[in-house]
Amino acid sequence: MPTETVYGLAGDLFRVEALGRIFDAKERPKFDPLIAHVAPPQGEAPSLEWLGRLGLVDTAALPPSERDGAERLIRAFWPGPLTIVLPKAPRVPDLATSGLATVGVRMPSHPVAQALIRAAGAPLAAPSANRFGRISPTTAGAVLEELGDRIDVILDGGPCSVGLESTIVAPDGVPGGGGWRLLRPGGTPAEEIERVLDAPLRRETDAARPEAPGQLESHYAPGKPLRVLAAPVAALDAANSGTALAAILRGHTRVGLLLMSRDDSATARLGALGVTAEAIVLSPTGDLAEAAAALFSALRRLDASPATLLLAEPPASDRGLGYAIADRLRRASAEKPRNGA
Ligand code: TXA
Ligand code: MG
């Protein structure tokens, strides 16, 4: 199903058989929990109490301070790209949550996703509709590439408007503290969440310890090596007459280039170093929301091009969506684990 973030592979959250088929189609390890997608009846507003009635969330297990935060987040950001991790109700199968006592819940804003959830009459588990470890699909065509031979139907809702997965937050577990932590940056900027909670989000930056289960360092990965540049191509070149670029290029003669904003001379600069570059401009004006929406399909296109190396400029800002874009680029460029496969 289409959502505003990325396409999801949807199945009835309460049917273990459906969940099993999701894990199989994606080749997803069972330690990686699924997000429950919800939509209240037409015209009704989502609330914590309603999540309890759905048999999804154990609201009694939430301390009052966290209950208040969750209510605020639901009111401010749903429907939209925010997943909230809450205590799970007994009815939620352990397979959905990888045995955790919590369940991640979000209400997508995409009208097709909402219609499908309402028609199903149950929350839908929906991981991104890609094979495990690969780039999330932001078009129906990308889903076809990823899972076409393994699934029955693709609902084409057009290109995803946000283009990055949802931001994931969870209560930070300090008893009575009422604080929240950021498990995955995404389509809802962390700063906006902090404004609504009126408190900073705890951000775990220790890459050795995955923040959320399944948040592996090497994720969203193209098949080709990707290097994130320390600065825009123009700045690199000006600072060191191309020597830094030459070091990165080492032997590659065809590269794919992700530009965060318009730079008419970037391909010529690489040409001067003997390199043929196919460049994709994510946003002509350097707009972060536009760049986020274009990121995954651009990576996919360059991955399918004749390039042997992909280069990406860093986002101009590490705030707002820039933080989430940098996170995805870092994971896409991480060394892939060697498993002999
Ligand atoms: O935007 C999105 O969230 C998309 C669309 C389809 O809605 N879905 C998505 O699902 O990104 P997926 O399966 O690719 O990512 C789910 C991630 C897990 O890898 C895990 O990191 C986190 O959500 N997660 C899910 N349940 C959790 C829980 N109970 N506690 C902590 N993290 C959880
Ligand atoms: Mg995913």
mmCIF file of C-alpha atoms and ligand atoms in Angstrom:
data_model
loop_
_atom_site.group_PDB
_atom_site.id
_atom_site.type_symbol
_atom_site.label_atom_id
_atom_site.label_comp_id
_atom_site.label_asym_id
_atom_site.label_seq_id
_atom_site.Cartn_x
_atom_site.Cartn_y
_atom_site.Cartn_z
ATOM 1 C CA MET A 1 0.000 0.000 0.000
ATOM 2 C CA PRO A 2 1.125 3.542 -0.618
ATOM 3 C CA THR A 3 1.723 5.784 2.389
ATOM 4 C CA GLU A 4 3.009 9.350 2.494
ATOM 5 C CA THR A 5 6.426 8.083 3.679
ATOM 6 C CA VAL A 6 7.252 4.944 1.662
ATOM 7 C CA TYR A 7 5.254 2.014 0.283
ATOM 8 C CA GLY A 8 4.388 -0.641 2.877
ATOM 9 C CA LEU A 9 3.811 -4.375 2.590
ATOM 10 C CA ALA A 10 0.525 -4.641 4.464
ATOM 11 C CA GLY A 11 -1.163 -7.492 6.299
ATOM 12 C CA ASP A 12 -3.721 -7.907 9.095
ATOM 13 C CA LEU A 13 -1.814 -7.278 12.330
ATOM 14 C CA PHE A 14 -3.970 -9.744 14.257
ATOM 15 C CA ARG A 15 -3.418 -12.648 11.831
ATOM 16 C CA VAL A 16 -0.174 -14.461 12.498
ATOM 17 C CA GLU A 17 -0.334 -16.147 9.097
ATOM 18 C CA ALA A 18 -0.377 -12.764 7.360
ATOM 19 C CA LEU A 19 2.563 -11.591 9.473
ATOM 20 C CA GLY A 20 4.514 -14.720 8.567
ATOM 21 C CA ARG A 21 3.987 -14.033 4.881
ATOM 22 C CA ILE A 22 5.255 -10.482 5.314
ATOM 23 C CA PHE A 23 8.474 -11.697 6.937
ATOM 24 C CA ASP A 24 8.898 -14.319 4.197
ATOM 25 C CA ALA A 25 8.323 -11.959 1.278
ATOM 26 C CA LYS A 26 10.816 -9.455 2.649
ATOM 27 C CA GLU A 27 13.299 -12.082 3.879
ATOM 28 C CA ARG A 28 13.140 -10.091 7.072
ATOM 29 C CA PRO A 29 14.703 -11.426 10.269
ATOM 30 C CA LYS A 30 12.175 -12.099 13.004
ATOM 31 C CA PHE A 31 13.989 -9.802 15.436
ATOM 32 C CA ASP A 32 12.851 -6.773 13.447
ATOM 33 C CA PRO A 33 9.400 -5.656 14.698
ATOM 34 C CA LEU A 34 6.599 -4.342 12.466
ATOM 35 C CA ILE A 35 4.735 -1.043 12.732
ATOM 36 C CA ALA A 36 0.950 -1.143 13.219
ATOM 37 C CA HIS A 37 -0.930 1.241 10.909
ATOM 38 C CA VAL A 38 -4.263 2.564 12.096
ATOM 39 C CA ALA A 39 -7.070 4.820 10.864
ATOM 40 C CA PRO A 40 -10.112 5.751 12.960
ATOM 41 C CA PRO A 41 -13.558 5.758 11.361
ATOM 42 C CA GLN A 42 -14.095 8.638 8.908
ATOM 43 C CA GLY A 43 -14.584 11.888 10.819
ATOM 44 C CA GLU A 44 -13.268 10.611 14.153
ATOM 45 C CA ALA A 45 -10.028 11.764 15.711
ATOM 46 C CA PRO A 46 -7.415 9.217 16.812
ATOM 47 C CA SER A 47 -6.691 9.005 20.558
ATOM 48 C CA LEU A 48 -4.848 6.841 23.049
ATOM 49 C CA GLU A 49 -8.111 5.591 24.465
ATOM 50 C CA TRP A 50 -9.187 4.474 20.986
ATOM 51 C CA LEU A 51 -5.877 2.598 20.496
ATOM 52 C CA GLY A 52 -6.757 0.769 23.703
ATOM 53 C CA ARG A 53 -10.221 -0.137 22.410
ATOM 54 C CA LEU A 54 -8.680 -1.459 19.181
ATOM 55 C CA GLY A 55 -6.852 -4.063 21.245
ATOM 56 C CA LEU A 56 -3.526 -2.577 20.228
ATOM 57 C CA VAL A 57 -2.203 -0.618 23.200
ATOM 58 C CA ASP A 58 -2.279 -1.386 26.919
ATOM 59 C CA THR A 59 -3.079 2.153 28.028
ATOM 60 C CA ALA A 60 -3.160 1.159 31.715
ATOM 61 C CA ALA A 61 0.555 0.318 31.503
ATOM 62 C CA LEU A 62 1.394 3.916 30.561
ATOM 63 C CA PRO A 63 2.295 6.205 33.481
ATOM 64 C CA PRO A 64 0.311 9.506 33.493
ATOM 65 C CA SER A 65 3.282 11.611 32.359
ATOM 66 C CA GLU A 66 3.862 9.403 29.321
ATOM 67 C CA ARG A 67 0.164 9.246 28.631
ATOM 68 C CA ASP A 68 0.132 13.026 28.421
ATOM 69 C CA GLY A 69 3.071 13.040 25.989
ATOM 70 C CA ALA A 70 1.504 10.358 23.799
ATOM 71 C CA GLU A 71 -1.794 12.262 23.641
ATOM 72 C CA ARG A 72 0.044 15.410 22.608
ATOM 73 C CA LEU A 73 1.970 13.596 19.893
ATOM 74 C CA ILE A 74 -1.166 11.967 18.503
ATOM 75 C CA ARG A 75 -3.008 15.296 18.440
ATOM 76 C CA ALA A 76 -0.131 17.176 16.841
ATOM 77 C CA PHE A 77 1.208 14.699 14.283
ATOM 78 C CA TRP A 78 -1.446 12.155 13.300
ATOM 79 C CA PRO A 79 -2.198 11.460 10.590
ATOM 80 C CA GLY A 80 1.413 11.750 9.457
ATOM 81 C CA PRO A 81 4.963 10.368 9.505
ATOM 82 C CA LEU A 82 5.335 9.700 13.231
ATOM 83 C CA THR A 83 5.445 6.233 14.825
ATOM 84 C CA ILE A 84 4.870 6.099 18.586
ATOM 85 C CA VAL A 85 6.105 3.069 20.545
ATOM 86 C CA LEU A 86 3.609 2.153 23.296
ATOM 87 C CA PRO A 87 2.928 -0.801 25.634
ATOM 88 C CA LYS A 88 1.273 -3.543 23.615
ATOM 89 C CA ALA A 89 -2.060 -5.135 24.403
ATOM 90 C CA PRO A 90 -2.162 -8.945 24.789
ATOM 91 C CA ARG A 91 -4.021 -9.340 21.491
ATOM 92 C CA VAL A 92 -1.030 -8.130 19.442
ATOM 93 C CA PRO A 93 0.878 -11.228 18.245
ATOM 94 C CA ASP A 94 4.454 -11.566 19.489
ATOM 95 C CA LEU A 95 5.556 -12.084 15.898
ATOM 96 C CA ALA A 96 4.506 -8.490 15.098
ATOM 97 C CA THR A 97 6.617 -7.036 17.889
ATOM 98 C CA SER A 98 9.492 -9.537 17.853
ATOM 99 C CA GLY A 99 8.557 -10.497 21.378
ATOM 100 C CA LEU A 100 8.855 -6.941 22.730
ATOM 101 C CA ALA A 101 6.351 -5.665 25.289
ATOM 102 C CA THR A 102 5.758 -2.631 23.079
ATOM 103 C CA VAL A 103 4.205 -1.942 19.692
ATOM 104 C CA GLY A 104 5.033 0.865 17.256
ATOM 105 C CA VAL A 105 1.866 2.582 15.991
ATOM 106 C CA ARG A 106 1.243 5.182 13.354
ATOM 107 C CA MET A 107 -1.687 6.686 11.465
ATOM 108 C CA PRO A 108 -0.678 7.361 7.861
ATOM 109 C CA SER A 109 -2.057 10.434 6.121
ATOM 110 C CA HIS A 110 -2.222 8.854 2.663
ATOM 111 C CA PRO A 111 -5.905 8.507 1.693
ATOM 112 C CA VAL A 112 -5.351 5.123 0.007
ATOM 113 C CA ALA A 113 -3.653 3.745 3.121
ATOM 114 C CA GLN A 114 -6.493 5.027 5.290
ATOM 115 C CA ALA A 115 -9.107 3.523 2.967
ATOM 116 C CA LEU A 116 -7.349 0.158 2.968
ATOM 117 C CA ILE A 117 -7.057 0.062 6.770
ATOM 118 C CA ARG A 118 -10.745 0.928 7.126
ATOM 119 C CA ALA A 119 -11.743 -1.675 4.561
ATOM 120 C CA ALA A 120 -9.639 -4.317 6.324
ATOM 121 C CA GLY A 121 -11.351 -3.528 9.612
ATOM 122 C CA ALA A 122 -8.104 -4.153 11.502
ATOM 123 C CA PRO A 123 -4.761 -2.446 12.084
ATOM 124 C CA LEU A 124 -2.354 -3.291 9.279
ATOM 125 C CA ALA A 125 1.198 -4.338 9.952
ATOM 126 C CA ALA A 126 3.282 -2.712 7.227
ATOM 127 C CA PRO A 127 7.039 -2.684 6.941
ATOM 128 C CA SER A 128 8.536 -0.860 4.000
ATOM 129 C CA ALA A 129 7.865 -2.899 0.846
ATOM 130 C CA ASN A 130 11.487 -3.732 0.041
ATOM 131 C CA ARG A 131 13.576 -6.820 0.522
ATOM 132 C CA PHE A 132 15.404 -6.636 3.848
ATOM 133 C CA GLY A 133 18.319 -4.219 3.946
ATOM 134 C CA ARG A 134 17.502 -2.587 0.639
ATOM 135 C CA ILE A 135 16.276 0.865 -0.319
ATOM 136 C CA SER A 136 12.658 1.582 0.657
ATOM 137 C CA PRO A 137 10.321 1.986 -2.335
ATOM 138 C CA THR A 138 8.703 5.361 -2.927
ATOM 139 C CA THR A 139 6.849 4.410 -6.127
ATOM 140 C CA ALA A 140 4.705 1.452 -7.175
ATOM 141 C CA GLY A 141 7.344 0.640 -9.810
ATOM 142 C CA ALA A 142 9.994 0.303 -7.116
ATOM 143 C CA VAL A 143 7.740 -2.116 -5.192
ATOM 144 C CA LEU A 144 7.370 -4.166 -8.352
ATOM 145 C CA GLU A 145 11.171 -4.319 -8.639
ATOM 146 C CA GLU A 146 11.580 -5.352 -5.018
ATOM 147 C CA LEU A 147 8.736 -7.773 -4.441
ATOM 148 C CA GLY A 148 6.881 -8.172 -7.733
ATOM 149 C CA ASP A 149 7.223 -11.939 -7.873
ATOM 150 C CA ARG A 150 6.272 -12.407 -4.222
ATOM 151 C CA ILE A 151 3.100 -10.396 -3.679
ATOM 152 C CA ASP A 152 -0.404 -10.417 -5.106
ATOM 153 C CA VAL A 153 -1.349 -6.767 -5.493
ATOM 154 C CA ILE A 154 0.259 -3.338 -5.560
ATOM 155 C CA LEU A 155 -1.993 -0.346 -4.913
ATOM 156 C CA ASP A 156 -0.494 2.491 -6.955
ATOM 157 C CA GLY A 157 -0.982 5.720 -5.023
ATOM 158 C CA GLY A 158 1.636 7.667 -6.962
ATOM 159 C CA PRO A 159 5.042 8.766 -5.658
ATOM 160 C CA CYS A 160 5.287 9.151 -1.864
ATOM 161 C CA SER A 161 5.221 12.809 -0.858
ATOM 162 C CA VAL A 162 7.549 12.550 2.162
ATOM 163 C CA GLY A 163 9.920 9.916 0.800
ATOM 164 C CA LEU A 164 11.590 8.972 4.113
ATOM 165 C CA GLU A 165 10.177 6.520 6.647
ATOM 166 C CA SER A 166 8.339 7.789 9.703
ATOM 167 C CA THR A 167 10.172 9.215 12.691
ATOM 168 C CA ILE A 168 9.991 6.759 15.618
ATOM 169 C CA VAL A 169 9.809 7.870 19.254
ATOM 170 C CA ALA A 170 9.361 5.978 22.521
ATOM 171 C CA PRO A 171 8.994 6.922 26.187
ATOM 172 C CA ASP A 172 12.539 6.950 27.517
ATOM 173 C CA GLY A 173 11.702 4.561 30.315
ATOM 174 C CA VAL A 174 12.799 6.720 33.245
ATOM 175 C CA PRO A 175 10.021 6.084 35.793
ATOM 176 C CA GLY A 176 7.890 9.174 36.289
ATOM 177 C CA GLY A 177 10.198 11.195 34.058
ATOM 178 C CA GLY A 178 7.841 11.627 31.143
ATOM 179 C CA GLY A 179 10.775 11.951 28.751
ATOM 180 C CA TRP A 180 10.930 10.582 25.204
ATOM 181 C CA ARG A 181 13.699 9.267 22.984
ATOM 182 C CA LEU A 182 14.226 9.359 19.259
ATOM 183 C CA LEU A 183 14.635 5.825 17.893
ATOM 184 C CA ARG A 184 14.719 6.695 14.190
ATOM 185 C CA PRO A 185 14.844 10.134 12.581
ATOM 186 C CA GLY A 186 12.391 10.414 9.697
ATOM 187 C CA GLY A 187 9.638 12.397 8.035
ATOM 188 C CA THR A 188 8.638 14.373 11.137
ATOM 189 C CA PRO A 189 11.514 16.665 12.183
ATOM 190 C CA ALA A 190 12.768 15.973 15.718
ATOM 191 C CA GLU A 191 12.667 19.689 16.549
ATOM 192 C CA GLU A 192 8.914 19.799 15.887
ATOM 193 C CA ILE A 193 8.389 16.870 18.234
ATOM 194 C CA GLU A 194 10.475 18.594 20.903
ATOM 195 C CA ARG A 195 8.318 21.688 20.566
ATOM 196 C CA VAL A 196 5.134 19.689 21.101
ATOM 197 C CA LEU A 197 6.575 17.747 24.055
ATOM 198 C CA ASP A 198 8.163 20.929 25.358
ATOM 199 C CA ALA A 199 11.288 18.894 26.159
ATOM 200 C CA PRO A 200 14.365 17.626 24.315
ATOM 201 C CA LEU A 201 14.277 14.133 22.825
ATOM 202 C CA ARG A 202 17.026 11.843 24.016
ATOM 203 C CA ARG A 203 19.062 10.889 20.960
ATOM 204 C CA GLU A 204 21.114 7.762 21.048
ATOM 205 C CA THR A 205 24.143 8.160 18.874
ATOM 206 C CA ASP A 206 25.992 4.985 19.816
ATOM 207 C CA ALA A 207 25.953 3.205 16.468
ATOM 208 C CA ALA A 208 27.193 -0.042 18.012
ATOM 209 C CA ARG A 209 23.923 -0.369 19.870
ATOM 210 C CA PRO A 210 20.926 -0.213 17.529
ATOM 211 C CA GLU A 211 18.485 2.409 18.848
ATOM 212 C CA ALA A 212 15.468 0.491 17.673
ATOM 213 C CA PRO A 213 15.621 -3.227 17.003
ATOM 214 C CA GLY A 214 16.140 -3.744 13.318
ATOM 215 C CA GLN A 215 17.831 -0.365 12.945
ATOM 216 C CA LEU A 216 21.021 -1.903 11.634
ATOM 217 C CA GLU A 217 23.900 0.299 10.639
ATOM 218 C CA SER A 218 23.939 -1.033 7.088
ATOM 219 C CA HIS A 219 20.436 -0.427 5.819
ATOM 220 C CA TYR A 220 18.730 1.294 2.925
ATOM 221 C CA ALA A 221 21.674 0.028 0.970
ATOM 222 C CA PRO A 222 22.212 0.275 -2.790
ATOM 223 C CA GLY A 223 24.133 -2.572 -4.400
ATOM 224 C CA LYS A 224 27.023 -0.261 -5.278
ATOM 225 C CA PRO A 225 29.425 1.440 -2.905
ATOM 226 C CA LEU A 226 28.189 4.852 -1.790
ATOM 227 C CA ARG A 227 30.417 7.550 -0.358
ATOM 228 C CA VAL A 228 29.017 10.603 1.387
ATOM 229 C CA LEU A 229 31.193 13.619 0.612
ATOM 230 C CA ALA A 230 32.378 15.853 3.452
ATOM 231 C CA ALA A 231 31.108 18.936 1.622
ATOM 232 C CA PRO A 232 29.300 19.866 -1.610
ATOM 233 C CA VAL A 233 31.307 19.069 -4.743
ATOM 234 C CA ALA A 234 31.973 22.762 -5.409
ATOM 235 C CA ALA A 235 33.410 23.327 -1.929
ATOM 236 C CA LEU A 236 35.601 20.222 -2.062
ATOM 237 C CA ASP A 237 37.040 21.334 -5.337
ATOM 238 C CA ALA A 238 37.719 24.887 -4.263
ATOM 239 C CA ALA A 239 39.433 23.817 -1.060
ATOM 240 C CA ASN A 240 41.897 21.359 -2.528
ATOM 241 C CA SER A 241 41.920 21.554 -6.318
ATOM 242 C CA GLY A 242 40.298 18.178 -6.649
ATOM 243 C CA THR A 243 42.831 16.149 -4.706
ATOM 244 C CA ALA A 244 40.274 15.016 -2.121
ATOM 245 C CA LEU A 245 37.882 14.027 -4.891
ATOM 246 C CA ALA A 246 40.616 12.173 -6.747
ATOM 247 C CA ALA A 247 41.360 10.180 -3.608
ATOM 248 C CA ILE A 248 37.709 9.210 -3.260
ATOM 249 C CA LEU A 249 37.371 8.308 -6.934
ATOM 250 C CA ARG A 250 40.374 5.940 -6.925
ATOM 251 C CA GLY A 251 40.125 4.088 -10.185
ATOM 252 C CA HIS A 252 36.399 4.634 -10.779
ATOM 253 C CA THR A 253 35.639 6.196 -14.141
ATOM 254 C CA ARG A 254 31.836 6.198 -14.013
ATOM 255 C CA VAL A 255 30.118 7.626 -10.977
ATOM 256 C CA GLY A 256 26.578 8.490 -9.967
ATOM 257 C CA LEU A 257 26.301 11.811 -8.192
ATOM 258 C CA LEU A 258 23.546 12.899 -5.796
ATOM 259 C CA LEU A 259 23.496 16.684 -5.575
ATOM 260 C CA MET A 260 21.570 18.356 -2.768
ATOM 261 C CA SER A 261 21.044 21.472 -4.860
ATOM 262 C CA ARG A 262 21.675 22.684 -8.368
ATOM 263 C CA ASP A 263 25.339 22.754 -9.400
ATOM 264 C CA ASP A 264 25.832 23.119 -13.140
ATOM 265 C CA SER A 265 29.580 22.616 -12.968
ATOM 266 C CA ALA A 266 29.753 19.465 -10.820
ATOM 267 C CA THR A 267 29.844 17.010 -13.715
ATOM 268 C CA ALA A 268 32.449 19.119 -15.508
ATOM 269 C CA ARG A 269 34.626 19.112 -12.387
ATOM 270 C CA LEU A 270 34.498 15.347 -12.279
ATOM 271 C CA GLY A 271 35.070 15.251 -16.033
ATOM 272 C CA ALA A 272 38.331 17.132 -15.500
ATOM 273 C CA LEU A 273 39.409 14.230 -13.292
ATOM 274 C CA GLY A 274 38.664 11.773 -16.095
ATOM 275 C CA VAL A 275 35.333 10.652 -14.671
ATOM 276 C CA THR A 276 31.963 10.389 -16.371
ATOM 277 C CA ALA A 277 29.284 11.386 -13.897
ATOM 278 C CA GLU A 278 25.536 11.005 -14.039
ATOM 279 C CA ALA A 279 24.203 13.640 -11.671
ATOM 280 C CA ILE A 280 20.770 13.821 -10.052
ATOM 281 C CA VAL A 281 19.753 17.066 -8.392
ATOM 282 C CA LEU A 282 17.518 16.252 -5.429
ATOM 283 C CA SER A 283 16.212 19.794 -5.143
ATOM 284 C CA PRO A 284 17.212 22.663 -7.463
ATOM 285 C CA THR A 285 16.791 25.162 -4.625
ATOM 286 C CA GLY A 286 18.304 22.997 -1.887
ATOM 287 C CA ASP A 287 14.925 22.459 -0.219
ATOM 288 C CA LEU A 288 15.241 19.629 2.327
ATOM 289 C CA ALA A 289 11.660 18.353 2.016
ATOM 290 C CA GLU A 290 11.994 18.163 -1.759
ATOM 291 C CA ALA A 291 15.370 16.427 -1.432
ATOM 292 C CA ALA A 292 13.943 13.897 1.056
ATOM 293 C CA ALA A 293 11.063 13.064 -1.283
ATOM 294 C CA ALA A 294 13.473 12.440 -4.170
ATOM 295 C CA LEU A 295 16.251 10.635 -2.277
ATOM 296 C CA PHE A 296 15.313 6.948 -2.466
ATOM 297 C CA SER A 297 14.197 6.915 -6.088
ATOM 298 C CA ALA A 298 17.386 8.771 -7.059
ATOM 299 C CA LEU A 299 19.504 6.181 -5.224
ATOM 300 C CA ARG A 300 17.576 3.451 -6.992
ATOM 301 C CA ARG A 301 18.131 5.068 -10.412
ATOM 302 C CA LEU A 302 21.859 5.534 -9.890
ATOM 303 C CA ASP A 303 22.131 1.998 -8.545
ATOM 304 C CA ALA A 304 20.721 0.775 -11.867
ATOM 305 C CA SER A 305 23.007 3.037 -13.939
ATOM 306 C CA PRO A 306 26.409 2.044 -15.374
ATOM 307 C CA ALA A 307 28.162 3.851 -12.496
ATOM 308 C CA THR A 308 30.468 1.753 -10.307
ATOM 309 C CA LEU A 309 30.575 4.249 -7.445
ATOM 310 C CA LEU A 310 27.891 6.534 -5.996
ATOM 311 C CA LEU A 311 28.758 9.870 -4.420
ATOM 312 C CA ALA A 312 26.360 11.937 -2.337
ATOM 313 C CA GLU A 313 26.661 15.478 -1.138
ATOM 314 C CA PRO A 314 25.783 15.939 2.538
ATOM 315 C CA PRO A 315 22.574 17.866 3.272
ATOM 316 C CA ALA A 316 23.246 21.566 3.833
ATOM 317 C CA SER A 317 21.791 21.414 7.330
ATOM 318 C CA ASP A 318 21.821 18.749 10.024
ATOM 319 C CA ARG A 319 18.579 20.102 11.423
ATOM 320 C CA GLY A 320 15.002 19.217 10.489
ATOM 321 C CA LEU A 321 14.794 16.771 7.604
ATOM 322 C CA GLY A 322 18.532 17.260 7.023
ATOM 323 C CA TYR A 323 19.150 15.076 10.082
ATOM 324 C CA ALA A 324 17.007 12.248 8.675
ATOM 325 C CA ILE A 325 18.558 12.533 5.200
ATOM 326 C CA ALA A 326 22.065 12.357 6.699
ATOM 327 C CA ASP A 327 21.000 9.289 8.716
ATOM 328 C CA ARG A 328 19.787 7.454 5.600
ATOM 329 C CA LEU A 329 22.911 8.379 3.613
ATOM 330 C CA ARG A 330 25.129 7.183 6.452
ATOM 331 C CA ARG A 331 23.350 3.835 6.592
ATOM 332 C CA ALA A 332 23.329 3.500 2.815
ATOM 333 C CA SER A 333 27.088 4.058 2.796
ATOM 334 C CA ALA A 334 27.868 1.713 5.685
ATOM 335 C CA GLU A 335 29.906 -1.390 5.018
ATOM 336 C CA LYS A 336 27.531 -4.283 4.369
ATOM 337 C CA PRO A 337 27.925 -7.274 6.633
ATOM 338 C CA ARG A 338 29.515 -10.184 4.778
ATOM 339 C CA ASN A 339 27.386 -13.263 5.157
ATOM 340 C CA GLY A 340 28.637 -15.225 2.219
ATOM 341 C CA ALA A 341 25.331 -14.791 0.401
HETATM 342 O O1 TXA B 1 7.137 5.205 7.406
HETATM 343 C C1 TXA B 1 7.164 4.076 7.882
HETATM 344 O O2 TXA B 1 7.272 3.881 9.092
HETATM 345 C C2 TXA B 1 7.037 2.899 6.908
HETATM 346 C C3 TXA B 1 5.648 2.969 6.233
HETATM 347 C C4 TXA B 1 5.354 1.751 5.430
HETATM 348 O O3 TXA B 1 4.670 3.213 7.191
HETATM 349 N N1 TXA B 1 7.255 1.676 7.587
HETATM 350 C C5 TXA B 1 8.483 1.298 7.997
HETATM 351 O O4 TXA B 1 8.509 0.026 8.545
HETATM 352 O O5 TXA B 1 9.465 1.972 7.892
HETATM 353 P P1 TXA B 1 9.851 -0.798 8.717
HETATM 354 O O6 TXA B 1 9.381 -2.164 9.067
HETATM 355 O O7 TXA B 1 10.693 -0.681 7.524
HETATM 356 O O8 TXA B 1 10.539 -0.215 9.974
HETATM 357 C C6 TXA B 1 10.042 -0.564 11.235
HETATM 358 C C7 TXA B 1 11.043 -0.245 12.294
HETATM 359 C C8 TXA B 1 11.750 -1.466 12.828
HETATM 360 O O9 TXA B 1 12.871 -1.776 12.041
HETATM 361 C C9 TXA B 1 12.145 -1.024 14.208
HETATM 362 O O10 TXA B 1 13.368 -0.331 14.106
HETATM 363 C C10 TXA B 1 11.044 -0.024 14.580
HETATM 364 O O11 TXA B 1 10.344 0.263 13.411
HETATM 365 N N2 TXA B 1 10.084 -0.583 15.536
HETATM 366 C C11 TXA B 1 8.928 -1.212 15.276
HETATM 367 N N3 TXA B 1 8.321 -1.626 16.407
HETATM 368 C C12 TXA B 1 9.111 -1.219 17.420
HETATM 369 C C13 TXA B 1 9.055 -1.343 18.840
HETATM 370 N N4 TXA B 1 8.064 -1.955 19.456
HETATM 371 N N5 TXA B 1 10.059 -0.805 19.555
HETATM 372 C C14 TXA B 1 11.081 -0.158 18.947
HETATM 373 N N6 TXA B 1 11.192 -0.024 17.606
HETATM 374 C C15 TXA B 1 10.235 -0.540 16.857
HETATM 375 MG MG MG B 2 12.257 -0.668 6.277
#
